[in-house]
Amino acid sequence: YHKLMDSTHGDISDHTEGEGVDIDCNDGLQKKKIFIVCQRIGFNYRMGLYDRHVHIGMSNKLPECYWSGKSK
């Protein structure tokens, strides 16, 4: 999982809480489809777009947000 770097949330991660998943995906169109499907089913609380994967998560401890980054 990807720890939150330089975050005010410390070591809290929706991965460690069992509330987040990274989906391997290198194709931009497939990433868009993943985001659209997640939004349609109401699973759009925490969504991260990376160069080689997308992150989808739901957390009661972390804020709802969208972000982008580079896969590690």
PDB file as gemmi writes it, atoms N, CA and C in Angstrom:
CRYST1    1.000    1.000    1.000  90.00  90.00  90.00 P 1                      
ATOM      1  N   TYR A   1       0.827  -1.183   0.000  1.00  0.00           N  
ATOM      2  CA  TYR A   1       0.000   0.000   0.000  1.00  0.00           C  
ATOM      3  C   TYR A   1       0.866   1.239   0.000  1.00  0.00           C  
ATOM      4  N   HIS A   2       0.253   2.360  -0.274  1.00  0.00           N  
ATOM      5  CA  HIS A   2       0.983   3.624  -0.340  1.00  0.00           C  
ATOM      6  C   HIS A   2       0.661   4.441   0.899  1.00  0.00           C  
ATOM      7  N   LYS A   3       1.678   4.690   1.738  1.00  0.00           N  
ATOM      8  CA  LYS A   3       1.464   5.537   2.908  1.00  0.00           C  
ATOM      9  C   LYS A   3       1.247   6.974   2.461  1.00  0.00           C  
ATOM     10  N   LEU A   4       0.519   7.705   3.252  1.00  0.00           N  
ATOM     11  CA  LEU A   4       0.311   9.116   2.967  1.00  0.00           C  
ATOM     12  C   LEU A   4       1.581   9.867   3.323  1.00  0.00           C  
ATOM     13  N   MET A   5       2.259  10.394   2.342  1.00  0.00           N  
ATOM     14  CA  MET A   5       3.496  11.130   2.566  1.00  0.00           C  
ATOM     15  C   MET A   5       3.180  12.603   2.809  1.00  0.00           C  
ATOM     16  N   ASP A   6       3.919  13.222   3.703  1.00  0.00           N  
ATOM     17  CA  ASP A   6       3.743  14.642   4.008  1.00  0.00           C  
ATOM     18  C   ASP A   6       2.271  14.971   4.280  1.00  0.00           C  
ATOM     19  N   SER A   7       1.632  14.167   5.098  1.00  0.00           N  
ATOM     20  CA  SER A   7       0.211  14.323   5.350  1.00  0.00           C  
ATOM     21  C   SER A   7      -0.026  14.695   6.806  1.00  0.00           C  
ATOM     22  N   THR A   8      -1.079  15.428   7.046  1.00  0.00           N  
ATOM     23  CA  THR A   8      -1.466  15.745   8.415  1.00  0.00           C  
ATOM     24  C   THR A   8      -2.147  14.558   9.070  1.00  0.00           C  
ATOM     25  N   HIS A   9      -2.379  13.475   8.304  1.00  0.00           N  
ATOM     26  CA  HIS A   9      -3.069  12.300   8.822  1.00  0.00           C  
ATOM     27  C   HIS A   9      -2.099  11.290   9.416  1.00  0.00           C  
ATOM     28  N   GLY A  10      -0.807  11.572   9.407  1.00  0.00           N  
ATOM     29  CA  GLY A  10       0.176  10.657   9.968  1.00  0.00           C  
ATOM     30  C   GLY A  10       0.215   9.340   9.213  1.00  0.00           C  
ATOM     31  N   ASP A  11       0.166   8.235   9.959  1.00  0.00           N  
ATOM     32  CA  ASP A  11       0.239   6.913   9.344  1.00  0.00           C  
ATOM     33  C   ASP A  11      -1.129   6.325   9.033  1.00  0.00           C  
ATOM     34  N   ILE A  12      -2.186   7.098   9.156  1.00  0.00           N  
ATOM     35  CA  ILE A  12      -3.516   6.590   8.835  1.00  0.00           C  
ATOM     36  C   ILE A  12      -3.609   6.399   7.324  1.00  0.00           C  
ATOM     37  N   SER A  13      -4.051   5.233   6.917  1.00  0.00           N  
ATOM     38  CA  SER A  13      -4.221   4.929   5.500  1.00  0.00           C  
ATOM     39  C   SER A  13      -5.482   4.097   5.345  1.00  0.00           C  
ATOM     40  N   ASP A  14      -6.285   4.371   4.328  1.00  0.00           N  
ATOM     41  CA  ASP A  14      -7.464   3.530   4.143  1.00  0.00           C  
ATOM     42  C   ASP A  14      -7.067   2.111   3.745  1.00  0.00           C  
ATOM     43  N   HIS A  15      -5.832   1.918   3.282  1.00  0.00           N  
ATOM     44  CA  HIS A  15      -5.339   0.558   3.017  1.00  0.00           C  
ATOM     45  C   HIS A  15      -5.209  -0.224   4.321  1.00  0.00           C  
ATOM     46  N   THR A  16      -4.566   0.375   5.322  1.00  0.00           N  
ATOM     47  CA  THR A  16      -4.342  -0.337   6.580  1.00  0.00           C  
ATOM     48  C   THR A  16      -5.641  -0.561   7.343  1.00  0.00           C  
ATOM     49  N   GLU A  17      -6.644   0.260   7.061  1.00  0.00           N  
ATOM     50  CA  GLU A  17      -7.947   0.112   7.698  1.00  0.00           C  
ATOM     51  C   GLU A  17      -8.845  -0.856   6.927  1.00  0.00           C  
ATOM     52  N   GLY A  18      -8.361  -1.374   5.794  1.00  0.00           N  
ATOM     53  CA  GLY A  18      -9.167  -2.281   4.972  1.00  0.00           C  
ATOM     54  C   GLY A  18     -10.243  -1.569   4.173  1.00  0.00           C  
ATOM     55  N   GLU A  19     -10.045  -0.273   3.941  1.00  0.00           N  
ATOM     56  CA  GLU A  19     -11.074   0.524   3.261  1.00  0.00           C  
ATOM     57  C   GLU A  19     -10.594   1.115   1.941  1.00  0.00           C  
ATOM     58  N   GLY A  20      -9.443   0.652   1.431  1.00  0.00           N  
ATOM     59  CA  GLY A  20      -8.918   1.199   0.184  1.00  0.00           C  
ATOM     60  C   GLY A  20      -8.209   0.145  -0.629  1.00  0.00           C  
ATOM     61  N   VAL A  21      -8.193   0.362  -1.937  1.00  0.00           N  
ATOM     62  CA  VAL A  21      -7.569  -0.596  -2.847  1.00  0.00           C  
ATOM     63  C   VAL A  21      -6.883   0.159  -3.979  1.00  0.00           C  
ATOM     64  N   ASP A  22      -5.758  -0.387  -4.456  1.00  0.00           N  
ATOM     65  CA  ASP A  22      -5.088   0.126  -5.641  1.00  0.00           C  
ATOM     66  C   ASP A  22      -5.365  -0.847  -6.782  1.00  0.00           C  
ATOM     67  N   ILE A  23      -5.761  -0.316  -7.922  1.00  0.00           N  
ATOM     68  CA  ILE A  23      -6.054  -1.126  -9.100  1.00  0.00           C  
ATOM     69  C   ILE A  23      -4.997  -0.822 -10.144  1.00  0.00           C  
ATOM     70  N   ASP A  24      -4.195  -1.827 -10.507  1.00  0.00           N  
ATOM     71  CA  ASP A  24      -3.175  -1.640 -11.542  1.00  0.00           C  
ATOM     72  C   ASP A  24      -3.846  -1.274 -12.858  1.00  0.00           C  
ATOM     73  N   CYS A  25      -3.348  -0.200 -13.468  1.00  0.00           N  
ATOM     74  CA  CYS A  25      -3.915   0.232 -14.743  1.00  0.00           C  
ATOM     75  C   CYS A  25      -2.972   1.250 -15.370  1.00  0.00           C  
ATOM     76  N   ASN A  26      -2.502   0.944 -16.571  1.00  0.00           N  
ATOM     77  CA  ASN A  26      -1.612   1.850 -17.300  1.00  0.00           C  
ATOM     78  C   ASN A  26      -2.322   2.653 -18.378  1.00  0.00           C  
ATOM     79  N   ASP A  27      -3.526   2.281 -18.710  1.00  0.00           N  
ATOM     80  CA  ASP A  27      -4.261   2.877 -19.824  1.00  0.00           C  
ATOM     81  C   ASP A  27      -5.190   3.988 -19.335  1.00  0.00           C  
ATOM     82  N   GLY A  28      -5.032   5.172 -19.912  1.00  0.00           N  
ATOM     83  CA  GLY A  28      -5.824   6.326 -19.495  1.00  0.00           C  
ATOM     84  C   GLY A  28      -7.316   6.138 -19.669  1.00  0.00           C  
ATOM     85  N   LEU A  29      -7.741   5.515 -20.766  1.00  0.00           N  
ATOM     86  CA  LEU A  29      -9.168   5.290 -21.004  1.00  0.00           C  
ATOM     87  C   LEU A  29      -9.740   4.324 -19.966  1.00  0.00           C  
ATOM     88  N   GLN A  30      -8.986   3.288 -19.629  1.00  0.00           N  
ATOM     89  CA  GLN A  30      -9.447   2.351 -18.605  1.00  0.00           C  
ATOM     90  C   GLN A  30      -9.544   3.029 -17.238  1.00  0.00           C  
ATOM     91  N   LYS A  31      -8.601   3.906 -16.925  1.00  0.00           N  
ATOM     92  CA  LYS A  31      -8.663   4.651 -15.658  1.00  0.00           C  
ATOM     93  C   LYS A  31      -9.937   5.489 -15.605  1.00  0.00           C  
ATOM     94  N   LYS A  32     -10.250   6.146 -16.710  1.00  0.00           N  
ATOM     95  CA  LYS A  32     -11.467   6.958 -16.776  1.00  0.00           C  
ATOM     96  C   LYS A  32     -12.702   6.093 -16.551  1.00  0.00           C  
ATOM     97  N   LYS A  33     -12.727   4.909 -17.179  1.00  0.00           N  
ATOM     98  CA  LYS A  33     -13.864   3.998 -17.015  1.00  0.00           C  
ATOM     99  C   LYS A  33     -14.005   3.544 -15.561  1.00  0.00           C  
ATOM    100  N   ILE A  34     -12.869   3.259 -14.916  1.00  0.00           N  
ATOM    101  CA  ILE A  34     -12.905   2.856 -13.511  1.00  0.00           C  
ATOM    102  C   ILE A  34     -13.511   3.962 -12.662  1.00  0.00           C  
ATOM    103  N   PHE A  35     -13.085   5.200 -12.872  1.00  0.00           N  
ATOM    104  CA  PHE A  35     -13.615   6.329 -12.114  1.00  0.00           C  
ATOM    105  C   PHE A  35     -15.113   6.498 -12.363  1.00  0.00           C  
ATOM    106  N   ILE A  36     -15.534   6.413 -13.612  1.00  0.00           N  
ATOM    107  CA  ILE A  36     -16.951   6.589 -13.953  1.00  0.00           C  
ATOM    108  C   ILE A  36     -17.807   5.521 -13.287  1.00  0.00           C  
ATOM    109  N   VAL A  37     -17.372   4.264 -13.380  1.00  0.00           N  
ATOM    110  CA  VAL A  37     -18.137   3.173 -12.772  1.00  0.00           C  
ATOM    111  C   VAL A  37     -18.215   3.365 -11.256  1.00  0.00           C  
ATOM    112  N   CYS A  38     -17.108   3.707 -10.622  1.00  0.00           N  
ATOM    113  CA  CYS A  38     -17.117   3.922  -9.170  1.00  0.00           C  
ATOM    114  C   CYS A  38     -18.071   5.044  -8.783  1.00  0.00           C  
ATOM    115  N   GLN A  39     -18.088   6.116  -9.550  1.00  0.00           N  
ATOM    116  CA  GLN A  39     -18.997   7.221  -9.258  1.00  0.00           C  
ATOM    117  C   GLN A  39     -20.447   6.803  -9.446  1.00  0.00           C  
ATOM    118  N   ARG A  40     -20.738   6.019 -10.474  1.00  0.00           N  
ATOM    119  CA  ARG A  40     -22.116   5.574 -10.730  1.00  0.00           C  
ATOM    120  C   ARG A  40     -22.659   4.710  -9.607  1.00  0.00           C  
ATOM    121  N   ILE A  41     -21.797   3.891  -9.007  1.00  0.00           N  
ATOM    122  CA  ILE A  41     -22.278   3.013  -7.934  1.00  0.00           C  
ATOM    123  C   ILE A  41     -22.136   3.665  -6.556  1.00  0.00           C  
ATOM    124  N   GLY A  42     -21.687   4.919  -6.538  1.00  0.00           N  
ATOM    125  CA  GLY A  42     -21.597   5.661  -5.287  1.00  0.00           C  
ATOM    126  C   GLY A  42     -20.328   5.432  -4.497  1.00  0.00           C  
ATOM    127  N   PHE A  43     -19.327   4.868  -5.132  1.00  0.00           N  
ATOM    128  CA  PHE A  43     -18.066   4.582  -4.457  1.00  0.00           C  
ATOM    129  C   PHE A  43     -17.042   5.618  -4.894  1.00  0.00           C  
ATOM    130  N   ASN A  44     -17.253   6.858  -4.486  1.00  0.00           N  
ATOM    131  CA  ASN A  44     -16.409   7.949  -4.977  1.00  0.00           C  
ATOM    132  C   ASN A  44     -15.885   8.837  -3.854  1.00  0.00           C  
ATOM    133  N   TYR A  45     -15.671   8.282  -2.695  1.00  0.00           N  
ATOM    134  CA  TYR A  45     -15.256   9.087  -1.554  1.00  0.00           C  
ATOM    135  C   TYR A  45     -13.792   9.508  -1.611  1.00  0.00           C  
ATOM    136  N   ARG A  46     -12.909   8.572  -1.979  1.00  0.00           N  
ATOM    137  CA  ARG A  46     -11.474   8.853  -2.055  1.00  0.00           C  
ATOM    138  C   ARG A  46     -10.947   8.207  -3.326  1.00  0.00           C  
ATOM    139  N   MET A  47     -10.542   9.043  -4.286  1.00  0.00           N  
ATOM    140  CA  MET A  47     -10.098   8.521  -5.568  1.00  0.00           C  
ATOM    141  C   MET A  47      -8.788   9.171  -5.966  1.00  0.00           C  
ATOM    142  N   GLY A  48      -7.765   8.342  -6.202  1.00  0.00           N  
ATOM    143  CA  GLY A  48      -6.456   8.843  -6.604  1.00  0.00           C  
ATOM    144  C   GLY A  48      -6.079   8.319  -7.981  1.00  0.00           C  
ATOM    145  N   LEU A  49      -5.601   9.206  -8.822  1.00  0.00           N  
ATOM    146  CA  LEU A  49      -5.182   8.849 -10.176  1.00  0.00           C  
ATOM    147  C   LEU A  49      -3.660   8.900 -10.230  1.00  0.00           C  
ATOM    148  N   TYR A  50      -3.033   7.766 -10.508  1.00  0.00           N  
ATOM    149  CA  TYR A  50      -1.583   7.655 -10.588  1.00  0.00           C  
ATOM    150  C   TYR A  50      -1.180   7.227 -11.995  1.00  0.00           C  
ATOM    151  N   ASP A  51       0.106   7.259 -12.287  1.00  0.00           N  
ATOM    152  CA  ASP A  51       0.559   6.911 -13.630  1.00  0.00           C  
ATOM    153  C   ASP A  51       0.381   5.429 -13.947  1.00  0.00           C  
ATOM    154  N   ARG A  52       0.448   4.542 -12.943  1.00  0.00           N  
ATOM    155  CA  ARG A  52       0.315   3.107 -13.208  1.00  0.00           C  
ATOM    156  C   ARG A  52      -0.814   2.434 -12.432  1.00  0.00           C  
ATOM    157  N   HIS A  53      -1.599   3.183 -11.683  1.00  0.00           N  
ATOM    158  CA  HIS A  53      -2.727   2.593 -10.960  1.00  0.00           C  
ATOM    159  C   HIS A  53      -3.720   3.682 -10.557  1.00  0.00           C  
ATOM    160  N   VAL A  54      -4.879   3.241 -10.110  1.00  0.00           N  
ATOM    161  CA  VAL A  54      -5.850   4.149  -9.506  1.00  0.00           C  
ATOM    162  C   VAL A  54      -6.107   3.650  -8.083  1.00  0.00           C  
ATOM    163  N   HIS A  55      -6.384   4.575  -7.196  1.00  0.00           N  
ATOM    164  CA  HIS A  55      -6.713   4.243  -5.809  1.00  0.00           C  
ATOM    165  C   HIS A  55      -8.185   4.578  -5.602  1.00  0.00           C  
ATOM    166  N   ILE A  56      -8.907   3.623  -5.009  1.00  0.00           N  
ATOM    167  CA  ILE A  56     -10.302   3.843  -4.659  1.00  0.00           C  
ATOM    168  C   ILE A  56     -10.432   3.510  -3.183  1.00  0.00           C  
ATOM    169  N   GLY A  57     -11.064   4.396  -2.424  1.00  0.00           N  
ATOM    170  CA  GLY A  57     -11.195   4.126  -1.000  1.00  0.00           C  
ATOM    171  C   GLY A  57     -12.375   4.826  -0.366  1.00  0.00           C  
ATOM    172  N   MET A  58     -12.753   4.308   0.788  1.00  0.00           N  
ATOM    173  CA  MET A  58     -13.782   4.911   1.639  1.00  0.00           C  
ATOM    174  C   MET A  58     -13.212   4.891   3.045  1.00  0.00           C  
ATOM    175  N   SER A  59     -13.240   5.991   3.735  1.00  0.00           N  
ATOM    176  CA  SER A  59     -12.694   6.036   5.087  1.00  0.00           C  
ATOM    177  C   SER A  59     -13.513   6.971   5.952  1.00  0.00           C  
ATOM    178  N   ASN A  60     -13.759   6.529   7.158  1.00  0.00           N  
ATOM    179  CA  ASN A  60     -14.424   7.396   8.129  1.00  0.00           C  
ATOM    180  C   ASN A  60     -13.432   8.306   8.830  1.00  0.00           C  
ATOM    181  N   LYS A  61     -12.125   8.008   8.677  1.00  0.00           N  
ATOM    182  CA  LYS A  61     -11.086   8.766   9.371  1.00  0.00           C  
ATOM    183  C   LYS A  61     -10.363   9.766   8.473  1.00  0.00           C  
ATOM    184  N   LEU A  62     -10.516   9.628   7.166  1.00  0.00           N  
ATOM    185  CA  LEU A  62      -9.818  10.498   6.212  1.00  0.00           C  
ATOM    186  C   LEU A  62     -10.831  11.296   5.397  1.00  0.00           C  
ATOM    187  N   PRO A  63     -10.462  12.485   4.943  1.00  0.00           N  
ATOM    188  CA  PRO A  63     -11.409  13.320   4.200  1.00  0.00           C  
ATOM    189  C   PRO A  63     -11.693  12.768   2.805  1.00  0.00           C  
ATOM    190  N   GLU A  64     -12.892  13.080   2.311  1.00  0.00           N  
ATOM    191  CA  GLU A  64     -13.219  12.764   0.927  1.00  0.00           C  
ATOM    192  C   GLU A  64     -12.358  13.652   0.037  1.00  0.00           C  
ATOM    193  N   CYS A  65     -11.759  13.077  -0.994  1.00  0.00           N  
ATOM    194  CA  CYS A  65     -10.912  13.880  -1.870  1.00  0.00           C  
ATOM    195  C   CYS A  65     -10.560  13.128  -3.142  1.00  0.00           C  
ATOM    196  N   TYR A  66     -10.082  13.876  -4.104  1.00  0.00           N  
ATOM    197  CA  TYR A  66      -9.515  13.367  -5.351  1.00  0.00           C  
ATOM    198  C   TYR A  66      -8.080  13.860  -5.424  1.00  0.00           C  
ATOM    199  N   TRP A  67      -7.175  13.059  -5.973  1.00  0.00           N  
ATOM    200  CA  TRP A  67      -5.802  13.505  -6.107  1.00  0.00           C  
ATOM    201  C   TRP A  67      -5.115  12.758  -7.231  1.00  0.00           C  
ATOM    202  N   SER A  68      -3.947  13.224  -7.589  1.00  0.00           N  
ATOM    203  CA  SER A  68      -3.128  12.528  -8.591  1.00  0.00           C  
ATOM    204  C   SER A  68      -1.722  12.392  -8.037  1.00  0.00           C  
ATOM    205  N   GLY A  69      -0.978  11.442  -8.581  1.00  0.00           N  
ATOM    206  CA  GLY A  69       0.368  11.228  -8.107  1.00  0.00           C  
ATOM    207  C   GLY A  69       1.133  10.280  -9.009  1.00  0.00           C  
ATOM    208  N   LYS A  70       2.317   9.916  -8.572  1.00  0.00           N  
ATOM    209  CA  LYS A  70       3.181   9.005  -9.321  1.00  0.00           C  
ATOM    210  C   LYS A  70       3.279   7.697  -8.545  1.00  0.00           C  
ATOM    211  N   SER A  71       3.063   6.573  -9.221  1.00  0.00           N  
ATOM    212  CA  SER A  71       3.163   5.253  -8.589  1.00  0.00           C  
ATOM    213  C   SER A  71       4.585   5.010  -8.102  1.00  0.00           C  
ATOM    214  N   LYS A  72       4.713   4.301  -7.005  1.00  0.00           N  
ATOM    215  CA  LYS A  72       6.029   3.991  -6.439  1.00  0.00           C  
ATOM    216  C   LYS A  72       6.415   2.572  -6.750  1.00  0.00           C  
TER     217      LYS A  72                                                      
END                                                                             
